[in-house]
């Protein structure tokens, strides 16, 4: 069974989706209509993972590091799931470059190299933003590249975690 609920954050309304195994999605409600239409097919009753996700968001948006992770149900290709698992390891208040994730996966696979662009594609398909902290992933040379919730939200999230965003290059079109 699929469940959904909404959370009103300081950065806009968030759609939360889950199944029996855990949280399956966390999207800013204005990101895409596809997630919204998928949610309309889900049932509204609370699930434990939705309740825990809202508690996590309460702590996070109060400016503190949550000391737990709600149950997650990561889906997608093994590569996308692995990228999400690595993003879950990025410490609160720190960032990592796409290339660093690519290098780590290449080492795990015994490959000479891995494309940072492939990692970027996987990061861009992260269905559980914030909790799987794709906002902490930055481009080469400190570029603040893409974020499904918008670059202004990415900056706000990094600042909420105490990261000095002046050290990063901002996109030319914001």
XYZ file of C-alpha atoms in Angstrom:
174
model
C 0.000 0.000 0.000
C 1.215 3.526 -0.758
C 0.761 6.498 1.535
C 1.283 10.227 1.239
C 1.127 13.347 3.333
C 2.310 16.930 3.204
C 4.665 18.933 5.366
C 4.687 22.733 5.380
C 8.330 23.755 5.577
C 9.885 27.229 5.695
C 10.948 26.622 2.070
C 7.559 25.501 0.783
C 5.172 22.610 0.930
C 6.727 19.138 0.824
C 5.069 15.984 -0.456
C 6.035 12.822 1.444
C 5.337 9.357 0.026
C 5.899 5.935 1.550
C 5.048 2.285 1.330
C 5.149 -0.506 3.912
C 8.961 -0.573 3.803
C 9.693 3.101 4.311
C 9.787 6.575 2.864
C 9.831 6.482 -0.945
C 9.712 10.173 -1.771
C 10.258 13.659 -0.404
C 9.611 16.415 -2.945
C 8.977 20.115 -2.781
C 5.375 20.292 -3.963
C 6.228 22.618 -6.851
C 8.969 20.360 -8.285
C 6.860 18.380 -10.721
C 3.266 17.485 -11.348
C 4.188 13.811 -11.817
C 4.868 13.227 -8.122
C 1.663 15.062 -7.230
C -0.433 12.894 -9.572
C 1.232 9.741 -8.236
C 0.357 10.854 -4.700
C -3.289 11.281 -5.638
C -3.365 7.516 -6.285
C -2.021 6.796 -2.799
C -3.961 6.538 0.411
C -3.765 9.307 2.957
C -3.593 7.419 6.295
C -0.403 7.886 8.246
C 2.406 5.406 8.101
C 5.176 5.138 10.657
C 7.751 6.272 8.109
C 5.694 9.395 7.273
C 5.359 10.255 10.965
C 9.096 9.797 11.495
C 9.911 11.812 8.366
C 7.828 14.733 9.667
C 9.608 14.520 13.031
C 12.957 14.512 11.178
C 11.893 17.595 9.191
C 10.781 19.404 12.367
C 14.237 18.906 13.874
C 16.059 19.742 10.636
C 14.171 22.973 9.966
C 14.703 24.058 13.573
C 18.393 24.266 12.643
C 19.526 21.066 14.311
C 20.986 17.825 13.038
C 18.456 14.995 13.410
C 19.923 12.070 15.336
C 17.961 9.443 13.419
C 16.955 8.585 9.885
C 13.373 7.538 9.219
C 12.907 4.174 7.489
C 13.742 4.586 3.812
C 12.833 2.465 0.815
C 15.417 3.359 -1.803
C 14.444 2.209 -5.267
C 15.993 2.358 -8.700
C 19.004 0.802 -10.343
C 21.777 -0.566 -8.119
C 23.920 2.399 -9.249
C 21.296 4.979 -8.212
C 20.708 3.233 -4.898
C 24.478 3.171 -4.220
C 24.750 6.893 -4.968
C 21.913 7.517 -2.493
C 23.649 5.366 0.122
C 26.825 7.422 -0.294
C 24.855 10.667 -0.015
C 23.378 9.405 3.268
C 26.957 9.300 4.602
C 27.653 12.990 3.884
C 27.878 14.625 7.309
C 25.466 17.396 8.240
C 27.074 20.757 7.489
C 29.548 19.352 4.945
C 29.616 18.996 1.183
C 31.084 16.556 -1.318
C 31.787 16.866 -5.037
C 30.184 14.704 -7.704
C 33.694 13.635 -8.707
C 34.434 12.367 -5.200
C 31.373 10.127 -5.299
C 32.395 8.918 -8.773
C 35.899 8.117 -7.549
C 34.541 6.153 -4.607
C 32.202 4.077 -6.786
C 35.009 3.441 -9.283
C 37.204 2.148 -6.438
C 34.396 -0.074 -5.143
C 33.918 -1.535 -8.622
C 37.609 -1.891 -9.326
C 37.273 0.459 -12.293
C 39.858 2.970 -13.414
C 37.299 5.778 -13.297
C 33.611 6.611 -13.145
C 31.865 9.497 -14.819
C 30.972 12.390 -12.526
C 28.162 13.131 -15.001
C 26.704 9.654 -14.371
C 26.776 10.403 -10.659
C 25.100 13.746 -11.381
C 22.322 11.935 -13.209
C 21.792 9.603 -10.263
C 21.849 12.507 -7.787
C 19.290 14.295 -9.962
C 16.961 11.296 -9.687
C 17.143 11.157 -5.886
C 13.499 10.744 -4.856
C 14.067 11.473 -1.151
C 15.607 14.928 -1.095
C 16.769 16.508 2.175
C 16.933 13.214 4.095
C 19.096 11.763 1.319
C 21.068 15.021 1.196
C 21.598 15.690 -2.508
C 21.767 19.411 -1.650
C 25.199 18.691 -0.118
C 26.620 17.555 -3.466
C 28.427 20.283 -5.402
C 30.099 20.505 -8.778
C 33.735 20.731 -9.707
C 35.530 23.853 -8.526
C 32.804 24.464 -5.948
C 29.999 25.137 -8.419
C 26.523 25.028 -6.926
C 24.951 23.045 -9.708
C 21.420 21.759 -10.053
C 18.941 20.901 -7.377
C 15.446 19.590 -8.087
C 13.975 21.970 -5.533
C 15.725 24.948 -7.129
C 19.132 26.487 -6.573
C 17.760 29.063 -4.115
C 16.488 26.245 -1.904
C 19.832 24.458 -2.187
C 21.575 27.606 -0.951
C 19.047 28.017 1.874
C 19.518 24.393 2.968
C 23.296 24.679 2.972
C 23.073 27.896 5.005
C 20.635 26.258 7.428
C 23.354 23.673 8.082
C 25.890 26.431 8.759
C 27.758 26.137 5.469
C 29.270 29.372 4.153
C 27.865 29.450 0.622
C 30.054 32.424 -0.334
C 32.854 29.904 -0.941
C 30.903 28.399 -3.852
C 30.379 29.598 -7.396
C 26.778 30.490 -8.060
C 25.080 29.614 -11.333
C 24.840 32.522 -13.732
C 21.081 32.148 -14.144
C 19.202 31.883 -10.855
